[in-house]
Short mmCIF file of C-alpha atoms in Angstrom, two decimals:
data_model
loop_
_atom_site.label_atom_id
_atom_site.label_comp_id
_atom_site.label_asym_id
_atom_site.label_seq_id
_atom_site.Cartn_x
_atom_site.Cartn_y
_atom_site.Cartn_z
CA MET A 836 34.57 8.47 -17.02
CA LYS A 837 33.04 5.07 -16.29
CA ARG A 838 32.00 6.30 -12.83
CA ASN A 839 30.22 9.26 -14.40
CA LEU A 840 28.44 7.07 -16.93
CA GLN A 841 27.33 4.74 -14.15
CA TYR A 842 25.92 7.67 -12.18
CA ILE A 843 24.13 8.93 -15.28
CA ILE A 844 22.49 5.55 -15.86
CA LEU A 845 21.62 5.26 -12.17
CA ILE A 846 19.94 8.65 -12.03
CA VAL A 847 17.89 7.92 -15.16
CA LEU A 848 16.79 4.54 -13.84
CA LEU A 849 15.83 5.95 -10.45
CA ILE A 850 13.77 8.66 -12.05
CA THR A 851 12.01 6.49 -14.59
CA SER A 852 11.30 3.60 -12.25
CA GLY A 853 9.50 5.76 -9.75
CA SER A 854 7.91 8.34 -11.80
CA VAL A 855 4.89 12.37 -16.38
CA PHE A 856 1.58 13.31 -15.92
CA ALA A 857 0.53 15.66 -13.18
CA GLN A 858 -2.25 14.78 -10.81
CA SER A 859 -4.21 17.51 -9.10
CA ASP A 860 -5.54 17.23 -5.55
CA MET A 861 -9.16 17.94 -6.45
CA ILE A 862 -10.78 16.00 -3.61
CA SER A 863 -9.01 18.08 -0.95
CA TYR A 864 -10.47 21.18 -2.58
CA GLY A 865 -13.93 19.66 -2.08
CA LEU A 866 -13.27 19.12 1.64
CA ASN A 867 -11.96 22.65 2.16
CA LYS A 868 -14.41 23.65 4.91
CA THR A 869 -13.21 20.95 7.32
CA LEU A 870 -9.78 19.87 6.01
CA PRO A 871 -7.14 22.26 7.38
CA GLN A 872 -4.58 21.19 4.74
CA ALA A 873 -6.94 22.35 1.98
CA ASN A 874 -5.69 25.83 2.83
CA ASN A 875 -2.43 24.76 1.13
CA LEU A 876 -4.34 24.69 -2.18
CA ASN A 877 -6.01 28.06 -1.70
CA PRO A 878 -4.89 30.45 1.08
CA ALA A 879 -8.18 32.32 0.72
CA VAL A 880 -10.14 29.29 1.97
CA LEU A 881 -11.21 29.78 5.58
CA PRO A 882 -11.87 26.44 7.34
CA ASP A 883 -14.72 26.26 9.86
CA TYR A 884 -12.50 25.25 12.79
CA LYS A 885 -11.38 27.96 15.20
CA PHE A 886 -8.15 26.15 15.92
CA SER A 887 -6.41 23.18 14.34
CA PHE A 888 -3.00 21.58 14.38
CA GLY A 889 -1.30 18.49 13.02
CA LEU A 890 1.82 16.91 14.45
CA PRO A 891 4.69 15.09 12.68
CA GLY A 892 3.76 11.50 11.98
CA LEU A 893 0.05 12.25 12.42
CA SER A 894 -0.66 15.25 10.21
CA GLY A 895 -0.73 12.95 7.21
CA PHE A 896 0.63 12.33 3.74
CA HIS A 897 -0.54 12.41 0.14
CA LEU A 898 0.84 9.81 -2.27
CA ASN A 899 0.25 10.10 -6.00
CA LEU A 900 1.76 8.09 -8.85
CA GLY A 901 0.23 8.41 -12.30
CA GLN A 902 0.74 7.88 -16.01
CA ASN A 903 -1.33 8.40 -19.13
CA PHE A 904 -0.82 5.39 -21.37
CA THR A 905 -1.35 1.93 -19.84
CA ASN A 906 -2.52 -0.25 -16.95
CA LEU A 907 -1.98 -3.78 -15.66
CA ASP A 908 -5.02 -5.08 -17.53
CA LEU A 909 -3.59 -3.85 -20.82
CA LEU A 910 -0.08 -5.12 -20.08
CA THR A 911 -1.38 -8.62 -19.28
CA SER A 912 -3.87 -8.86 -22.16
CA THR A 913 -3.40 -11.72 -24.63
CA ASP A 914 -4.30 -12.26 -28.25
CA ALA A 915 -6.23 -15.19 -29.79
CA GLU A 916 -3.14 -17.41 -29.57
CA GLY A 917 -2.54 -16.67 -25.90
CA ASN A 918 0.45 -14.38 -26.45
CA ILE A 919 0.84 -10.93 -24.94
CA ASP A 920 -1.18 -8.58 -27.13
CA THR A 921 1.67 -6.25 -28.07
CA GLU A 922 -0.31 -4.75 -30.95
CA ARG A 923 -3.05 -3.59 -28.59
CA ILE A 924 -0.48 -2.21 -26.16
CA LEU A 925 1.34 -0.27 -28.86
CA ASN A 926 -1.91 1.07 -30.34
CA ARG A 927 -2.76 2.62 -26.97
CA LEU A 928 0.50 4.54 -26.76
CA ARG A 929 0.54 8.30 -27.08
CA ARG A 930 3.03 10.41 -28.96
CA ASN A 931 4.34 11.58 -25.58
CA ASN A 932 3.88 9.09 -22.77
CA ARG A 933 4.13 10.76 -19.40
CA ILE A 934 4.67 9.45 -15.90
CA SER A 935 4.54 11.42 -12.66
CA VAL A 936 5.15 11.12 -8.95
CA ASN A 937 3.84 13.72 -6.51
CA ASN A 938 4.38 12.91 -2.83
CA THR A 939 3.67 15.26 0.06
CA VAL A 940 4.28 14.67 3.76
CA ASN A 941 2.56 17.15 6.07
CA VAL A 942 5.19 17.58 8.77
CA LEU A 943 3.40 20.25 10.79
CA HIS A 944 0.27 22.35 10.53
CA LEU A 945 -1.16 25.07 12.77
CA GLY A 946 -4.25 27.10 11.91
CA ILE A 947 -6.13 29.84 13.80
CA ARG A 948 -9.47 31.19 12.61
CA GLY A 949 -10.63 34.69 13.47
CA LEU A 950 -14.03 36.19 12.87
CA ALA A 951 -13.17 37.18 9.31
CA SER A 952 -9.69 35.74 8.79
CA TYR A 953 -7.55 32.61 8.93
CA THR A 954 -3.83 32.38 9.62
CA ALA A 955 -1.88 29.16 9.15
CA PHE A 956 1.67 27.92 9.58
CA SER A 957 2.72 24.74 7.81
CA ILE A 958 5.75 22.60 6.98
CA ASN A 959 5.49 20.17 4.06
CA THR A 960 8.11 17.94 2.44
CA ARG A 961 7.48 17.30 -1.25
CA ALA A 962 8.99 15.07 -3.94
CA ILE A 963 8.02 15.65 -7.59
CA SER A 964 9.17 13.57 -10.54
CA ARG A 965 8.35 13.97 -14.24
CA VAL A 966 9.28 11.80 -17.21
CA SER A 967 8.23 12.06 -20.86
CA ILE A 968 8.93 9.06 -23.13
CA PRO A 969 8.28 9.08 -26.91
CA GLU A 970 6.19 6.23 -28.32
CA GLU A 971 9.05 5.16 -30.62
CA PHE A 972 11.01 3.99 -27.58
CA PHE A 973 8.38 1.35 -26.78
CA GLN A 974 8.03 0.38 -30.43
CA PHE A 975 11.78 -0.21 -30.57
CA ALA A 976 11.74 -2.25 -27.35
CA VAL A 977 8.90 -4.50 -28.56
CA LEU A 978 9.34 -4.68 -32.34
CA GLY A 979 13.04 -4.03 -32.76
CA ASN A 980 14.84 -1.55 -34.96
CA ALA A 981 13.74 -3.14 -38.27
CA SER A 982 10.01 -2.74 -37.67
CA ASP A 983 7.96 -1.20 -40.48
CA GLN A 984 6.10 0.76 -37.79
CA LEU A 985 9.19 2.95 -37.48
CA GLU A 986 8.84 5.36 -40.37
CA ASP A 987 11.88 5.06 -42.66
CA GLY A 988 13.47 2.86 -39.98
CA LEU A 989 13.95 5.91 -37.75
CA LEU A 990 13.78 5.72 -33.96
CA ASP A 991 13.58 9.32 -32.73
CA LEU A 992 14.09 9.92 -28.99
CA ASN A 993 14.30 13.71 -29.06
CA ARG A 994 11.12 14.06 -26.96
CA PHE A 995 12.57 12.22 -23.98
CA ASN A 996 13.11 14.38 -20.90
CA THR A 997 13.00 14.01 -17.16
CA LYS A 998 13.08 16.09 -14.00
CA ILE A 999 13.10 15.26 -10.32
CA VAL A 1000 13.11 17.63 -7.35
CA GLY A 1001 12.73 17.20 -3.61
CA PHE A 1002 12.25 20.09 -1.19
CA THR A 1003 10.64 21.25 2.05
CA GLU A 1004 8.40 24.29 2.18
CA ILE A 1005 7.89 26.30 5.36
CA GLY A 1006 4.93 28.58 4.84
CA ILE A 1007 2.80 31.12 6.60
CA SER A 1008 -0.52 32.16 5.08
CA HIS A 1009 -3.23 34.67 5.83
CA GLY A 1010 -6.70 34.91 4.34
CA ARG A 1011 -9.26 37.61 5.08
CA GLU A 1012 -12.81 38.53 4.21
CA ILE A 1013 -13.31 41.82 2.37
CA LEU A 1014 -16.23 43.60 0.70
CA ALA A 1015 -18.48 43.01 3.72
CA GLY A 1016 -17.73 39.30 3.65
CA LYS A 1017 -18.60 38.74 -0.01
CA MET A 1018 -14.99 38.08 -0.98
CA THR A 1019 -11.94 36.53 0.62
CA VAL A 1020 -8.33 37.00 -0.48
CA GLY A 1021 -5.28 35.17 0.76
CA ALA A 1022 -1.57 34.67 0.25
CA ARG A 1023 1.06 32.23 1.46
CA LEU A 1024 4.76 33.07 1.62
CA LYS A 1025 7.03 30.03 1.62
CA LEU A 1026 10.67 29.49 2.47
CA LEU A 1027 11.95 26.61 0.36
CA LEU A 1028 14.76 24.23 1.31
CA GLY A 1029 15.92 22.28 -1.72
CA HIS A 1030 17.11 18.74 -1.01
CA ALA A 1031 17.85 17.16 -4.40
CA TYR A 1032 17.54 17.98 -8.08
CA ALA A 1033 18.23 16.10 -11.32
CA ASP A 1034 17.32 17.12 -14.85
CA ILE A 1035 17.75 15.95 -18.44
CA ASN A 1036 16.17 18.72 -20.45
CA SER A 1037 16.25 16.94 -23.81
CA PHE A 1038 17.88 13.66 -24.71
CA ASP A 1039 18.23 14.11 -28.46
CA ALA A 1040 19.09 10.75 -30.06
CA GLN A 1041 18.23 8.90 -33.25
CA LEU A 1042 18.69 5.31 -34.36
CA GLN A 1043 18.41 4.85 -38.13
CA THR A 1044 18.13 1.39 -39.68
CA TYR A 1045 18.83 1.38 -43.42
CA GLY A 1046 17.43 -0.93 -46.04
CA ASN A 1047 14.35 -1.24 -48.24
CA GLU A 1048 10.79 -2.54 -47.99
CA GLU A 1049 11.90 -6.13 -48.60
CA PHE A 1050 14.84 -6.11 -46.21
CA ARG A 1051 15.61 -3.55 -43.56
CA GLY A 1052 18.91 -4.16 -41.85
CA ASP A 1053 21.74 -3.32 -44.24
CA SER A 1054 23.27 -1.14 -41.55
CA ILE A 1055 22.38 0.81 -38.43
CA SER A 1056 23.42 4.36 -37.60
CA MET A 1057 23.28 5.80 -34.10
CA ASN A 1058 23.36 9.59 -33.67
CA ILE A 1059 23.32 11.26 -30.27
CA ASN A 1060 23.48 15.03 -30.04
CA GLU A 1061 25.07 16.84 -27.14
CA PHE A 1062 22.95 16.89 -24.00
CA ASP A 1063 23.33 17.98 -20.38
CA ILE A 1064 22.56 16.30 -17.10
CA ARG A 1065 22.26 18.77 -14.22
CA THR A 1066 22.23 17.71 -10.60
CA ALA A 1067 22.25 19.59 -7.33
CA GLY A 1068 21.73 19.03 -3.63
CA VAL A 1069 22.14 15.40 -2.60
CA ALA A 1070 22.22 14.26 -6.24
CA GLY A 1071 24.96 16.77 -7.03
CA ALA A 1072 26.98 15.66 -4.00
CA LEU A 1073 26.85 12.05 -5.20
CA PHE A 1074 28.10 13.06 -8.65
CA ASN A 1075 30.91 15.02 -6.97
CA ASP A 1076 31.89 12.04 -4.79
CA GLN A 1077 30.92 14.05 -1.70
CA SER A 1078 29.50 11.11 0.19
CA THR A 1079 30.35 11.77 3.85
CA SER A 1080 27.46 12.20 6.27
CA GLU A 1081 28.36 15.87 6.69
CA ASP A 1082 28.33 16.40 2.91
CA ILE A 1083 24.94 14.70 2.54
CA ARG A 1084 23.46 16.72 5.42
CA SER A 1085 24.83 20.00 4.11
CA SER A 1086 23.86 19.29 0.50
CA ALA A 1087 20.27 18.63 1.59
CA LEU A 1088 19.91 21.78 3.70
CA SER A 1089 22.03 24.50 2.06
CA ASN A 1090 19.75 25.34 -0.89
CA ARG A 1091 17.32 28.19 -0.40
CA GLY A 1092 14.40 29.64 -2.27
CA PHE A 1093 11.06 31.36 -1.94
CA GLY A 1094 7.56 30.55 -3.07
CA LEU A 1095 4.20 32.27 -3.20
CA ASP A 1096 0.60 31.03 -3.33
CA LEU A 1097 -2.30 33.37 -4.10
CA GLY A 1098 -6.02 32.76 -3.78
CA ALA A 1099 -9.44 34.37 -3.78
CA THR A 1100 -13.12 33.48 -3.40
CA TYR A 1101 -16.17 35.54 -4.33
CA GLU A 1102 -19.79 35.12 -3.23
CA PHE A 1103 -21.82 35.97 -6.32
CA ASN A 1104 -25.10 35.42 -4.48
CA GLU A 1105 -26.45 33.21 -1.70
CA LYS A 1106 -26.16 30.12 -3.89
CA ILE A 1107 -23.16 30.66 -6.20
CA ASN A 1108 -19.52 31.12 -5.25
CA PHE A 1109 -16.43 31.50 -7.43
CA PHE A 1110 -12.88 30.64 -6.38
CA ALA A 1111 -9.37 30.52 -7.83
CA SER A 1112 -5.81 30.00 -6.69
CA LEU A 1113 -2.36 30.16 -8.24
CA ASN A 1114 0.18 27.99 -6.46
CA ASP A 1115 3.92 27.38 -6.49
CA LEU A 1116 5.17 30.65 -7.90
CA GLY A 1117 8.82 30.62 -6.91
CA PHE A 1118 12.33 29.28 -7.27
CA ILE A 1119 15.14 27.39 -5.53
CA ARG A 1120 18.75 28.56 -5.69
CA TRP A 1121 21.05 25.53 -5.57
CA ASN A 1122 24.26 25.95 -3.56
CA ASP A 1123 27.36 25.97 -5.76
CA SER A 1124 29.16 23.59 -3.39
CA TYR A 1125 26.90 20.73 -4.46
CA THR A 1126 26.12 21.27 -8.15
CA ASN A 1127 27.27 19.19 -11.07
CA GLN A 1128 26.67 19.36 -14.79
CA GLN A 1129 27.68 16.55 -17.11
CA THR A 1130 27.81 17.57 -20.77
CA VAL A 1131 27.82 14.47 -22.97
CA PRO A 1132 29.24 15.32 -26.41
CA ALA A 1133 27.60 14.36 -29.66
CA PHE A 1134 28.77 11.13 -31.24
CA ASN A 1135 27.90 8.86 -34.15
CA TYR A 1136 28.32 5.14 -34.61
CA ARG A 1137 27.50 3.02 -37.62
CA PHE A 1138 27.01 -0.74 -37.40
CA SER A 1139 27.34 -2.78 -40.61
CA GLY A 1140 27.17 -6.33 -39.25
CA VAL A 1141 29.51 -8.86 -37.65
CA ASP A 1142 31.78 -11.61 -38.90
CA VAL A 1143 29.77 -14.81 -38.44
CA VAL A 1144 32.96 -16.94 -38.27
CA ASP A 1145 34.18 -14.91 -35.29
CA LEU A 1146 30.78 -15.27 -33.67
CA ILE A 1147 30.76 -19.06 -34.13
CA ASN A 1148 34.34 -19.49 -32.93
CA GLY A 1149 33.73 -17.37 -29.87
CA ASN A 1150 36.38 -14.86 -30.87
CA SER A 1151 36.31 -11.25 -29.84
CA ILE A 1152 33.72 -9.42 -31.93
CA SER A 1153 35.26 -6.31 -33.40
CA VAL A 1154 32.01 -4.35 -33.58
CA VAL A 1155 31.52 -4.66 -29.81
CA ASP A 1156 35.09 -3.53 -29.21
CA ASP A 1157 34.59 -0.64 -31.60
CA PHE A 1158 31.46 0.54 -29.82
CA ASP A 1159 33.12 0.25 -26.39
CA SER A 1160 35.99 2.30 -27.75
CA VAL A 1161 33.65 5.05 -28.98
CA VAL A 1162 31.90 5.26 -25.61
CA ASN A 1163 35.11 5.14 -23.56
CA ASP A 1164 36.68 7.84 -25.70
CA LEU A 1165 33.85 10.28 -25.06
CA GLU A 1166 35.13 13.38 -23.31
CA ILE A 1167 32.31 14.18 -20.95
CA ALA A 1168 32.73 17.76 -19.76
CA GLU A 1169 32.10 18.15 -16.04
CA THR A 1170 31.23 21.50 -14.51
CA THR A 1171 31.09 21.96 -10.75
CA GLY A 1172 30.89 24.89 -8.37
CA GLU A 1173 28.34 26.89 -10.37
CA ALA A 1174 25.12 27.79 -8.61
CA PHE A 1175 21.89 27.85 -10.60
CA SER A 1176 18.20 28.44 -9.98
CA THR A 1177 15.19 26.34 -10.91
CA SER A 1178 11.57 27.43 -10.88
CA LEU A 1179 8.68 25.56 -9.34
CA THR A 1180 5.94 24.18 -11.57
CA GLY A 1181 3.03 26.59 -11.25
CA ARG A 1182 -0.48 25.24 -10.72
CA LEU A 1183 -3.84 26.92 -11.31
CA TYR A 1184 -7.19 26.02 -9.74
CA ALA A 1185 -10.37 27.85 -10.74
CA GLY A 1186 -14.02 26.98 -10.33
CA ALA A 1187 -17.48 27.67 -9.05
CA SER A 1188 -19.81 26.06 -6.52
CA TYR A 1189 -23.60 25.96 -6.22
CA GLU A 1190 -25.36 25.43 -2.90
CA ILE A 1191 -28.04 22.82 -3.50
CA THR A 1192 -29.19 22.84 0.13
CA ARG A 1193 -27.66 24.10 3.35
CA ARG A 1194 -25.62 20.88 3.61
CA GLN A 1195 -25.10 19.99 -0.06
CA THR A 1196 -22.94 21.68 -2.69
CA ALA A 1197 -22.09 20.98 -6.33
CA SER A 1198 -18.85 22.32 -7.82
CA ALA A 1199 -16.93 22.48 -11.08
CA ILE A 1200 -13.14 22.88 -10.86
CA LEU A 1201 -10.58 23.48 -13.59
CA TYR A 1202 -6.95 22.56 -12.91
CA SER A 1203 -4.01 23.44 -15.13
CA GLU A 1204 -0.26 22.94 -14.96
CA LEU A 1205 2.41 24.13 -17.37
CA TYR A 1206 5.34 21.71 -17.71
CA ARG A 1207 8.11 22.29 -20.29
CA GLY A 1208 5.76 24.25 -22.52
CA ALA A 1209 2.97 21.62 -22.37
CA LEU A 1210 -0.33 22.60 -20.78
CA ILE A 1211 -1.69 19.75 -18.63
CA PRO A 1212 -5.36 20.31 -17.76
CA ALA A 1213 -8.00 18.55 -15.68
CA LEU A 1214 -11.70 19.24 -15.22
CA THR A 1215 -13.65 18.01 -12.18
CA ALA A 1216 -17.31 17.87 -11.21
CA MET A 1217 -17.82 17.44 -7.46
CA TYR A 1218 -20.59 16.77 -4.95
CA ASN A 1219 -20.16 17.67 -1.29
CA PHE A 1220 -22.24 16.85 1.80
CA GLN A 1221 -21.28 18.51 5.08
CA ALA A 1222 -22.80 17.96 8.51
CA GLY A 1223 -21.22 20.84 10.42
CA THR A 1224 -17.62 20.16 11.40
CA PHE A 1225 -18.45 16.60 12.46
CA PHE A 1226 -18.64 14.98 9.04
CA ASN A 1227 -17.75 16.06 5.52
CA PHE A 1228 -18.06 13.89 2.40
CA ALA A 1229 -17.00 14.64 -1.18
CA PHE A 1230 -17.29 12.69 -4.41
CA SER A 1231 -15.70 13.78 -7.68
CA ALA A 1232 -15.43 12.81 -11.34
CA THR A 1233 -12.37 14.11 -13.19
CA ALA A 1234 -11.42 14.20 -16.86
CA MET A 1235 -7.64 13.75 -16.79
CA ASN A 1236 -4.84 11.53 -18.11
CA GLY A 1237 -6.90 10.89 -21.23
CA ARG A 1238 -9.81 9.52 -19.21
CA ILE A 1239 -13.19 10.84 -18.12
CA ASN A 1240 -13.76 8.29 -15.38
CA ASN A 1241 -11.28 9.30 -12.66
CA PHE A 1242 -13.61 9.07 -9.68
CA GLY A 1243 -12.46 10.33 -6.30
CA THR A 1244 -13.90 10.43 -2.82
CA GLY A 1245 -12.93 11.63 0.62
CA ILE A 1246 -14.20 12.16 4.14
CA THR A 1247 -13.25 14.06 7.26
CA LEU A 1248 -14.65 12.68 10.51
CA ASN A 1249 -14.34 14.72 13.69
CA LEU A 1250 -14.03 12.49 16.76
CA ILE A 1251 -13.40 15.41 19.18
CA PRO A 1252 -10.71 16.55 19.31
CA PHE A 1253 -9.26 14.20 16.68
CA GLN A 1254 -10.13 14.49 13.03
CA VAL A 1255 -9.51 11.56 10.68
CA VAL A 1256 -8.95 12.25 6.97
CA LEU A 1257 -9.26 9.61 4.23
CA ALA A 1258 -9.28 10.59 0.55
CA THR A 1259 -8.34 9.47 -2.94
CA ASN A 1260 -8.46 11.21 -6.31
CA ASP A 1261 -8.82 7.88 -8.15
CA LEU A 1262 -11.25 5.50 -6.48
CA ALA A 1263 -11.28 3.07 -9.42
CA SER A 1264 -7.58 2.32 -9.01
CA ILE A 1265 -8.19 1.26 -5.42
CA ILE A 1266 -11.29 -0.80 -6.15
CA ASN A 1267 -9.83 -2.38 -9.31
CA PRO A 1268 -6.06 -1.75 -9.42
CA VAL A 1269 -5.65 -3.94 -12.52
CA LYS A 1270 -7.42 -1.30 -14.64
CA GLY A 1271 -6.02 1.70 -12.79
CA ARG A 1272 -3.51 4.20 -14.12
CA VAL A 1273 -3.11 6.19 -10.93
CA VAL A 1274 -2.27 5.40 -7.33
CA ASP A 1275 -3.57 8.22 -5.17
CA PHE A 1276 -4.20 8.21 -1.42
CA ARG A 1277 -4.34 10.73 1.42
CA PHE A 1278 -4.45 9.92 5.12
CA GLY A 1279 -4.00 12.04 8.19
CA ILE A 1280 -5.07 12.88 11.73
CA ASN A 1281 -5.60 16.49 12.81
CA HIS A 1282 -6.52 18.03 16.14
CA THR A 1283 -9.45 20.41 15.65
CA PHE A 1284 -11.40 22.62 18.05
CA GLY A 1285 -14.42 24.88 17.80
CA ASN A 1286 -16.85 25.80 15.05
CA VAL A 1287 -16.72 29.37 13.84
CA SER A 1288 -20.10 28.99 12.11
CA LYS A 1289 -21.84 28.72 15.46
CA GLY A 1290 -20.16 31.87 16.67
CA LYS A 1291 -21.17 33.71 13.53
CA SER A 1292 -24.77 32.55 13.87
CA LYS A 1293 -24.93 33.86 17.44
CA GLY A 1294 -23.23 37.09 16.43
CA LYS A 1295 -25.71 37.72 13.62
CA LYS A 1296 -28.56 37.68 16.11
CA ASN A 1297 -26.93 40.56 17.99
CA SER A 1298 -25.66 42.64 15.08
CA LYS A 1299 -26.18 42.84 11.35
CA ASP A 1300 -22.63 44.01 10.63
CA THR A 1301 -20.34 42.89 13.46
CA ILE A 1302 -19.76 39.93 15.72
CA GLU A 1303 -18.46 40.83 19.17
CA THR A 1304 -18.15 37.39 20.75
CA ILE A 1305 -17.35 33.87 19.65
CA ASP A 1306 -18.39 30.68 21.37
CA LEU A 1307 -15.11 29.02 22.44
CA GLY A 1308 -16.60 25.59 23.17
CA ILE A 1309 -15.36 22.47 21.43
CA ASP A 1310 -17.52 21.22 18.61
#
């Protein structure tokens, strides 16, 4: 029992310390013509390179940690007397305070561009964490249970939930021009290898402090309804005490699933293009050998004070012993050996671009994610300057996480045959981390060859409808 409780606490702490508010990868969308990995966001995007590949350790990574309710500047602010300004901090809280972690490591990438198509093979390892914390939790931590800011002395934690998943996706995509080149469509089929999963769907608990307006503290009642903690993969193996190296290896590699990404672009006229993609449609089936579900039963405890004489004399305090007894007597039901499936969190990108000049483009992009019934949107305006395949620059402004000043920027620089990628979706957090709410950074090195645009230009001189040859030189 105590071992299980320790694991429960450990999992919660690991999740909350690292992690819910989703962060889209808008800036990579803006670099789609020269960034091979942008094809992961929309399989209908056809990069300009004829051939590209990225190797393990070089292909790059994308790190994103974000939340929607505070920053270091707010947490270190002081009032007129020099004390931490807790009132200001609490006033900035939301009803649901979300934290997120989205990390992607590009293990391998290979892309081949045809005259009117693009085929890519990729391997990415991803870790996604989500936590939602009700504002009452922070009010309780700062003001205590007798605060008049807790309506009727009630601390309600029924909006707390968390989810963490780690997996590798092995995907192959194909995009192709149709309608005489005015439209492209693409799809990516992905084999998913689930590594670890942990989930608390709803931690339904209430702490009620009784009293009146003059004195609140007559007694305290704690009510916790039944809730489940599901784990699988490596996390499930740890709960099952399967800790040998063979168990860990097998638990991380024996979970299978499939995913699908869909995308399309449409050339409305010479200046305006529309595009959309729907990503991460799919599921992971967790192997029954490494699953665990802990069902914590409902319980109630009422605290009516302590004997001050016992407290002064250092005697054993009965109320502490009583509470320990209640917790230790809980009959946590453990279920193992039952496989279950979890779905991926679907993501939608949709937008339009306007060609200002041959090298400059302006875009508007809408991002949306559905997490536990909550729609999490973002809207981005983007400027892009591209000098062939040699240099590509993008700058974006995104309304997200309750802010309208998430500025991002990114470049791809082709040093023949190496391409360097540097990008962030939140430039302000890098320039001034004290005021930032997001840590977001992408870095990578790709090997890129050729420029399909040159081949198309030469082909158009010879034929209005077809291109029979492509220049295979390195650009």
